[in-house]
Amino acid sequence: MRDSFVDVEIIRAALQLACRAPSLHNSQPWRWVLDGNVVQLFADQERVIRSTDSSGREALLGCGAVLDHFRVAMTAAGWTANVDRFPNPNNVDHLASIDFSPTEFVTDGHRRRADAILLRRTDRLPFAAPPDWDLFESEVRSVLDDRSVRLAVIADEHRPELAKASDLTESLRMYDSSYHEELLWWTTGDTTTSEGIPQESLVSAAESDRVLNRSFPVTPDSHRRPEVGEDHSKILVLSTFDDAHDSVLRCGEALSAVLLDATMADLATCPVTHLMEVPAGRTVVASLSGGDHPQILVRVGLAPAVAEAPPPTPRRPIDDVFHVRPNTTQG
C-alpha cells in the first residue's frame, strides 16, 4: 500500500546515509522536509555555487544523486520509495515528493548497494585500467533508463582531445577572480569541517598532471600512487536530450547508479564536471561522446588496495538538512 507510515527515525537514518551523495565541491545543495507521510526534497539555492554553476545545473545533478541514494537506503530498510518529480509546477526548487510502500523482500543485493554508499570515495588520483570492462559496462547500461539519460564511453584514442579541452577550459577561467575565490573557499577545509573538500582529498600539481581533473588550488607536493603512472581509467559521459530540470535531475540519479555499481564492483570513481562549465569544453565533450547535452564525466578504474581506507569527506549534520513538520506523527 502506498503512502504507508514510516517511522521518523528510519527516514532520518536513510537520509543520513543518502547525504553521502557527491555534489559540486561538497556543497550539499539539498533540503529535506518530512510532511506527514511524505518526504519532500528541495534544492537549496543558498548553496548553489554561482561563479562555477551559474545555471544551477550542477546543483541539480547533486540533488538527483542524493535522491537516488535515498531510494537505495530506504529499499535496504524495507521500504520502496515512490518518487513524484517536480510535483509543484509553481516551485522549481521542489524537486520531488516521496511516499512509501513496504518492500516485499530485502535481498543481500539491496543491502550491499546501500553499503556501497558508505564505501564510495571520490578518488582524484590516477587509476589502473578496470578489469572485465565489457562486463561492467553492460551491467551499468542495463540499470540506466536510456529514455532519459545516455551513457557513452570516450574512446582511448580521443583522450588527447579531451585533455586539450580540459586545458582550454582552465585557460578560459584563468582571470575569473570570483571563480578562483570561491574555489579557494571550498577547498581550504579539513576532515573536521562539514562542507567543502578537505586538503587531504585534493591532488598536488605533479599528481594532477597525470589525471583529467579540475585544477584545484596548490596543495603540498606529493607523488602518490607511483605504481600506476599515467591514468588508465575509462571515462564515461552521461548526457541528456535537453537541459530541462527534470532531465538534469534524472541524470543525477543515473550518476548515483553508476557510482554505486562501480563501488560494488570494487572499482574507484571520480566525477568530473569542469569541462561542462564553459560552452567550449561542453561542445568538445558532445562531439566526442555523441551526446546532445553532456552533463558529467565519470572516471572509472582500479585503485591499488591500501591498508586503510581514507576517511570519508565530512557532511553537514543531518538536522541542518532535514526538518520534520510539526503536524508529523513521530512514531
Short mmCIF file of C-alpha atoms in Angstrom, two decimals:
data_model
loop_
_atom_site.label_atom_id
_atom_site.label_comp_id
_atom_site.label_asym_id
_atom_site.label_seq_id
_atom_site.Cartn_x
_atom_site.Cartn_y
_atom_site.Cartn_z
CA MET A 1 0.00 0.00 0.00
CA ARG A 2 1.38 3.42 -0.96
CA ASP A 3 1.56 6.33 1.44
CA SER A 4 2.31 4.00 4.35
CA PHE A 5 3.56 5.40 7.62
CA VAL A 6 7.31 5.05 8.14
CA ASP A 7 8.92 5.79 11.48
CA VAL A 8 10.71 9.13 11.51
CA GLU A 9 13.95 7.58 12.76
CA ILE A 10 14.03 5.17 9.80
CA ILE A 11 13.70 8.12 7.43
CA ARG A 12 16.31 10.10 9.34
CA ALA A 13 18.80 7.22 9.19
CA ALA A 14 18.17 6.71 5.47
CA LEU A 15 18.65 10.43 4.80
CA GLN A 16 21.86 10.49 6.80
CA LEU A 17 23.15 7.72 4.55
CA ALA A 18 21.77 9.32 1.37
CA CYS A 19 23.51 12.61 2.10
CA ARG A 20 26.82 10.86 1.45
CA ALA A 21 25.96 11.59 -2.21
CA PRO A 22 28.52 13.69 -4.13
CA SER A 23 27.90 17.32 -5.03
CA LEU A 24 29.93 20.13 -6.58
CA HIS A 25 32.72 20.99 -4.09
CA ASN A 26 30.74 19.03 -1.46
CA SER A 27 28.28 21.94 -1.30
CA GLN A 28 25.34 19.62 -0.44
CA PRO A 29 22.68 21.84 -2.10
CA TRP A 30 19.64 19.98 -0.80
CA ARG A 31 16.96 20.34 1.85
CA TRP A 32 14.59 17.63 3.07
CA VAL A 33 11.21 18.03 4.78
CA LEU A 34 9.03 15.31 6.28
CA ASP A 35 5.41 16.40 6.00
CA GLY A 36 3.01 13.77 7.31
CA ASN A 37 3.88 10.54 5.49
CA VAL A 38 5.64 12.25 2.61
CA VAL A 39 9.28 13.30 2.29
CA GLN A 40 9.87 16.42 0.22
CA LEU A 41 13.17 17.20 -1.49
CA PHE A 42 14.04 20.84 -2.25
CA ALA A 43 17.02 22.46 -3.93
CA ASP A 44 18.77 24.84 -1.54
CA GLN A 45 19.52 27.89 -3.69
CA GLU A 46 21.71 29.40 -0.97
CA ARG A 47 24.19 26.57 -1.55
CA VAL A 48 24.44 26.87 -5.34
CA ILE A 49 28.00 27.90 -6.27
CA ARG A 50 27.13 30.67 -8.70
CA SER A 51 30.56 31.51 -10.10
CA THR A 52 31.00 27.89 -11.18
CA ASP A 53 27.40 26.79 -11.63
CA SER A 54 25.58 29.88 -12.85
CA SER A 55 22.55 27.94 -14.12
CA GLY A 56 22.25 25.69 -11.06
CA ARG A 57 22.65 22.64 -13.30
CA GLU A 58 25.36 21.00 -11.21
CA ALA A 59 23.37 21.55 -8.04
CA LEU A 60 20.50 19.67 -9.70
CA LEU A 61 22.88 16.81 -10.53
CA GLY A 62 23.84 16.58 -6.88
CA CYS A 63 20.18 16.60 -5.84
CA GLY A 64 19.48 13.78 -8.30
CA ALA A 65 22.32 11.77 -6.82
CA VAL A 66 21.07 12.25 -3.26
CA LEU A 67 17.54 11.31 -4.37
CA ASP A 68 18.73 8.00 -5.80
CA HIS A 69 20.91 7.37 -2.72
CA PHE A 70 17.81 7.90 -0.55
CA ARG A 71 15.80 5.44 -2.60
CA VAL A 72 18.60 2.85 -2.22
CA ALA A 73 18.82 3.45 1.54
CA MET A 74 15.05 3.13 2.01
CA THR A 75 14.93 -0.10 -0.01
CA ALA A 76 17.60 -1.60 2.26
CA ALA A 77 15.46 -0.54 5.23
CA GLY A 78 12.46 -2.42 3.80
CA TRP A 79 10.59 0.37 2.02
CA THR A 80 10.02 1.21 -1.64
CA ALA A 81 10.32 4.94 -2.28
CA ASN A 82 7.71 6.15 -4.78
CA VAL A 83 9.03 9.34 -6.36
CA ASP A 84 6.95 12.12 -7.89
CA ARG A 85 9.39 14.57 -9.54
CA PHE A 86 8.63 18.29 -9.69
CA PRO A 87 5.19 17.94 -8.08
CA ASN A 88 4.63 21.70 -7.87
CA PRO A 89 4.82 23.50 -11.25
CA ASN A 90 4.94 26.83 -9.42
CA ASN A 91 8.07 25.93 -7.44
CA VAL A 92 11.02 24.61 -9.46
CA ASP A 93 13.00 24.16 -6.25
CA HIS A 94 10.53 21.50 -5.10
CA LEU A 95 12.28 18.59 -6.77
CA ALA A 96 10.43 15.54 -5.51
CA SER A 97 7.73 14.20 -3.23
CA ILE A 98 8.36 10.69 -1.96
CA ASP A 99 5.92 8.35 -0.27
CA PHE A 100 6.50 4.73 0.66
CA SER A 101 5.18 1.22 0.38
CA PRO A 102 6.59 -1.90 2.07
CA THR A 103 9.23 -3.80 0.09
CA GLU A 104 8.25 -7.43 -0.42
CA PHE A 105 11.73 -8.78 0.33
CA VAL A 106 15.06 -7.12 1.04
CA THR A 107 17.83 -9.03 -0.72
CA ASP A 108 21.53 -9.15 0.05
CA GLY A 109 21.97 -7.14 -3.15
CA HIS A 110 19.81 -4.33 -1.74
CA ARG A 111 21.90 -4.27 1.43
CA ARG A 112 25.19 -4.35 -0.49
CA ARG A 113 24.06 -1.41 -2.61
CA ALA A 114 23.28 0.63 0.49
CA ASP A 115 26.64 -0.36 1.99
CA ALA A 116 28.31 0.91 -1.19
CA ILE A 117 27.13 4.42 -0.30
CA LEU A 118 29.48 4.39 2.70
CA LEU A 119 32.32 2.71 0.81
CA ARG A 120 32.34 5.11 -2.16
CA ARG A 121 35.00 7.80 -2.30
CA THR A 122 35.83 10.43 -4.91
CA ASP A 123 39.39 9.45 -5.87
CA ARG A 124 41.27 12.15 -7.79
CA LEU A 125 44.47 10.12 -8.27
CA PRO A 126 45.32 8.06 -11.40
CA PHE A 127 43.66 4.66 -11.87
CA ALA A 128 44.84 1.43 -13.39
CA ALA A 129 42.69 0.04 -16.21
CA PRO A 130 39.47 -1.51 -14.91
CA PRO A 131 39.36 -5.32 -15.37
CA ASP A 132 36.46 -7.03 -17.15
CA TRP A 133 35.33 -3.69 -18.53
CA ASP A 134 32.86 -5.05 -21.11
CA LEU A 135 31.02 -6.94 -18.38
CA PHE A 136 30.83 -3.89 -16.13
CA GLU A 137 29.72 -1.57 -18.93
CA SER A 138 26.96 -4.00 -19.87
CA GLU A 139 25.78 -4.11 -16.25
CA VAL A 140 25.68 -0.33 -15.96
CA ARG A 141 23.76 0.07 -19.21
CA SER A 142 21.19 -2.45 -18.01
CA VAL A 143 20.28 -0.37 -14.96
CA LEU A 144 20.10 3.04 -16.65
CA ASP A 145 16.91 4.37 -18.21
CA ASP A 146 18.20 5.27 -21.67
CA ARG A 147 14.97 7.12 -22.43
CA SER A 148 16.22 9.88 -20.10
CA VAL A 149 20.00 9.53 -19.88
CA ARG A 150 22.52 8.40 -22.45
CA LEU A 151 25.77 6.67 -21.47
CA ALA A 152 28.86 6.88 -23.67
CA VAL A 153 32.48 5.86 -23.14
CA ILE A 154 35.21 8.11 -24.55
CA ALA A 155 37.40 6.08 -26.90
CA ASP A 156 41.00 5.86 -25.73
CA GLU A 157 42.27 7.50 -28.93
CA HIS A 158 40.22 10.61 -28.08
CA ARG A 159 41.81 11.14 -24.67
CA PRO A 160 44.30 13.74 -26.00
CA GLU A 161 41.43 15.82 -27.39
CA LEU A 162 39.69 15.64 -24.03
CA ALA A 163 42.88 16.75 -22.28
CA LYS A 164 43.20 19.73 -24.66
CA ALA A 165 39.59 20.68 -23.93
CA SER A 166 40.35 20.50 -20.21
CA ASP A 167 43.33 22.82 -20.66
CA LEU A 168 41.19 25.19 -22.72
CA THR A 169 38.53 25.25 -20.02
CA GLU A 170 41.11 26.13 -17.38
CA SER A 171 42.70 28.84 -19.55
CA LEU A 172 39.32 30.49 -20.17
CA ARG A 173 38.93 30.86 -16.41
CA MET A 174 42.48 31.97 -15.69
CA TYR A 175 41.42 35.55 -14.87
CA ASP A 176 37.99 34.77 -13.40
CA SER A 177 38.54 36.15 -9.91
CA SER A 178 35.15 35.12 -8.49
CA TYR A 179 35.63 31.54 -9.71
CA HIS A 180 39.07 31.22 -8.11
CA GLU A 181 37.96 32.92 -4.92
CA GLU A 182 35.06 30.50 -4.48
CA LEU A 183 37.22 27.52 -5.40
CA LEU A 184 39.73 28.50 -2.74
CA TRP A 185 36.99 28.92 -0.15
CA TRP A 186 35.56 25.45 -0.80
CA THR A 187 38.95 23.71 -0.67
CA THR A 188 40.62 25.13 2.43
CA GLY A 189 38.94 22.89 4.96
CA ASP A 190 39.99 19.70 6.68
CA THR A 191 38.25 16.50 7.74
CA THR A 192 36.68 18.26 10.73
CA THR A 193 34.59 20.66 8.61
CA SER A 194 31.13 19.71 7.37
CA GLU A 195 31.31 21.08 3.83
CA GLY A 196 33.80 21.66 1.06
CA ILE A 197 36.72 19.46 0.01
CA PRO A 198 39.40 18.74 2.62
CA GLN A 199 43.00 19.29 1.57
CA GLU A 200 43.60 15.58 2.11
CA SER A 201 41.24 14.79 -0.77
CA LEU A 202 42.96 17.03 -3.33
CA VAL A 203 45.94 16.30 -5.57
CA SER A 204 49.26 18.05 -5.94
CA ALA A 205 50.38 19.69 -9.18
CA ALA A 206 52.57 16.67 -10.02
CA GLU A 207 49.66 14.29 -9.47
CA SER A 208 47.20 16.50 -11.33
CA ASP A 209 49.37 16.40 -14.47
CA ARG A 210 48.62 12.66 -14.76
CA VAL A 211 44.84 12.93 -14.47
CA LEU A 212 41.90 14.62 -16.19
CA ASN A 213 40.68 16.83 -13.39
CA ARG A 214 39.85 20.36 -12.33
CA SER A 215 42.86 22.48 -11.37
CA PHE A 216 42.39 22.93 -7.65
CA PRO A 217 44.45 25.35 -5.51
CA VAL A 218 48.01 24.14 -4.99
CA THR A 219 48.45 21.53 -2.28
CA PRO A 220 51.70 20.29 -0.69
CA ASP A 221 53.85 18.44 -3.22
CA SER A 222 53.29 14.70 -3.22
CA HIS A 223 53.72 11.79 -5.61
CA ARG A 224 51.14 9.24 -4.52
CA ARG A 225 50.33 6.10 -6.45
CA PRO A 226 53.59 5.98 -8.46
CA GLU A 227 52.96 2.35 -9.39
CA VAL A 228 50.05 3.40 -11.62
CA GLY A 229 51.91 6.04 -13.62
CA GLU A 230 49.53 7.61 -16.15
CA ASP A 231 45.80 7.37 -15.67
CA HIS A 232 44.23 4.37 -17.44
CA SER A 233 40.66 4.87 -16.31
CA LYS A 234 37.68 4.59 -18.59
CA ILE A 235 35.91 7.92 -18.99
CA LEU A 236 32.12 7.76 -19.05
CA VAL A 237 29.87 10.57 -20.23
CA LEU A 238 26.30 10.94 -19.02
CA SER A 239 24.22 13.03 -21.41
CA THR A 240 20.60 14.10 -21.70
CA PHE A 241 18.44 15.13 -24.63
CA ASP A 242 17.98 18.64 -23.23
CA ASP A 243 18.85 20.76 -20.21
CA ALA A 244 15.36 20.72 -18.71
CA HIS A 245 15.29 20.47 -14.93
CA ASP A 246 13.69 17.03 -15.00
CA SER A 247 16.35 15.72 -17.39
CA VAL A 248 19.23 17.02 -15.28
CA LEU A 249 17.72 15.65 -12.06
CA ARG A 250 17.34 12.22 -13.66
CA CYS A 251 20.94 12.43 -14.87
CA GLY A 252 21.99 12.94 -11.25
CA GLU A 253 20.06 9.81 -10.33
CA ALA A 254 21.88 7.95 -13.12
CA LEU A 255 25.19 9.27 -11.76
CA SER A 256 24.35 7.72 -8.40
CA ALA A 257 23.61 4.38 -10.08
CA VAL A 258 26.94 4.41 -11.95
CA LEU A 259 28.93 5.28 -8.83
CA LEU A 260 27.28 2.61 -6.70
CA ASP A 261 27.61 -0.05 -9.42
CA ALA A 262 31.31 0.74 -9.69
CA THR A 263 31.81 0.62 -5.93
CA MET A 264 30.08 -2.76 -5.75
CA ALA A 265 32.47 -3.98 -8.47
CA ASP A 266 35.46 -2.80 -6.39
CA LEU A 267 36.23 -0.01 -8.84
CA ALA A 268 37.25 3.55 -7.98
CA THR A 269 35.44 6.59 -9.39
CA CYS A 270 35.81 10.33 -9.80
CA PRO A 271 33.07 12.60 -11.19
CA VAL A 272 34.47 15.36 -13.42
CA THR A 273 32.42 18.47 -14.20
CA HIS A 274 34.71 21.36 -15.09
CA LEU A 275 34.60 20.64 -18.84
CA MET A 276 30.83 21.15 -18.82
CA GLU A 277 31.03 24.55 -17.14
CA VAL A 278 32.07 26.52 -20.23
CA PRO A 279 30.45 26.16 -23.67
CA ALA A 280 33.72 25.37 -25.48
CA GLY A 281 34.52 22.41 -23.24
CA ARG A 282 30.98 21.10 -23.39
CA THR A 283 31.00 21.26 -27.18
CA VAL A 284 34.13 19.12 -27.34
CA VAL A 285 32.68 16.53 -24.97
CA ALA A 286 29.47 16.41 -27.02
CA SER A 287 31.43 15.83 -30.23
CA LEU A 288 33.46 13.01 -28.67
CA SER A 289 30.55 11.28 -26.98
CA GLY A 290 27.75 11.81 -29.47
CA GLY A 291 25.51 13.19 -26.72
CA ASP A 292 23.23 16.18 -27.24
CA HIS A 293 23.75 17.70 -23.79
CA PRO A 294 26.64 16.15 -21.85
CA GLN A 295 26.15 16.71 -18.13
CA ILE A 296 29.03 15.00 -16.36
CA LEU A 297 32.07 12.78 -16.88
CA VAL A 298 32.99 9.91 -14.58
CA ARG A 299 36.44 8.34 -14.44
CA VAL A 300 36.22 4.65 -13.55
CA GLY A 301 39.22 2.45 -12.87
CA LEU A 302 41.14 0.30 -10.45
CA ALA A 303 42.85 1.84 -7.44
CA PRO A 304 45.59 -0.11 -5.65
CA ALA A 305 44.49 -1.72 -2.42
CA VAL A 306 45.51 0.21 0.69
CA ALA A 307 45.84 -0.98 4.25
CA GLU A 308 43.45 1.67 5.50
CA ALA A 309 40.75 3.47 3.53
CA PRO A 310 40.96 7.28 3.57
CA PRO A 311 38.44 8.98 5.86
CA PRO A 312 35.15 9.95 4.24
CA THR A 313 34.66 13.58 3.28
CA PRO A 314 32.57 15.15 6.05
CA ARG A 315 28.91 16.03 5.61
CA ARG A 316 26.65 18.57 7.27
CA PRO A 317 24.78 17.40 10.40
CA ILE A 318 21.51 15.74 9.44
CA ASP A 319 19.48 18.29 11.44
CA ASP A 320 20.88 21.05 9.20
CA VAL A 321 19.31 19.50 6.09
CA PHE A 322 16.28 17.61 7.45
CA HIS A 323 13.20 19.21 9.01
CA VAL A 324 10.10 17.47 10.40
CA ARG A 325 6.92 19.50 10.04
CA PRO A 326 5.05 19.91 13.36
CA ASN A 327 1.98 18.01 12.10
CA THR A 328 4.06 14.86 11.52
CA THR A 329 3.48 11.95 13.91
CA GLN A 330 6.80 10.94 15.43
CA GLY A 331 6.02 7.20 15.69
#
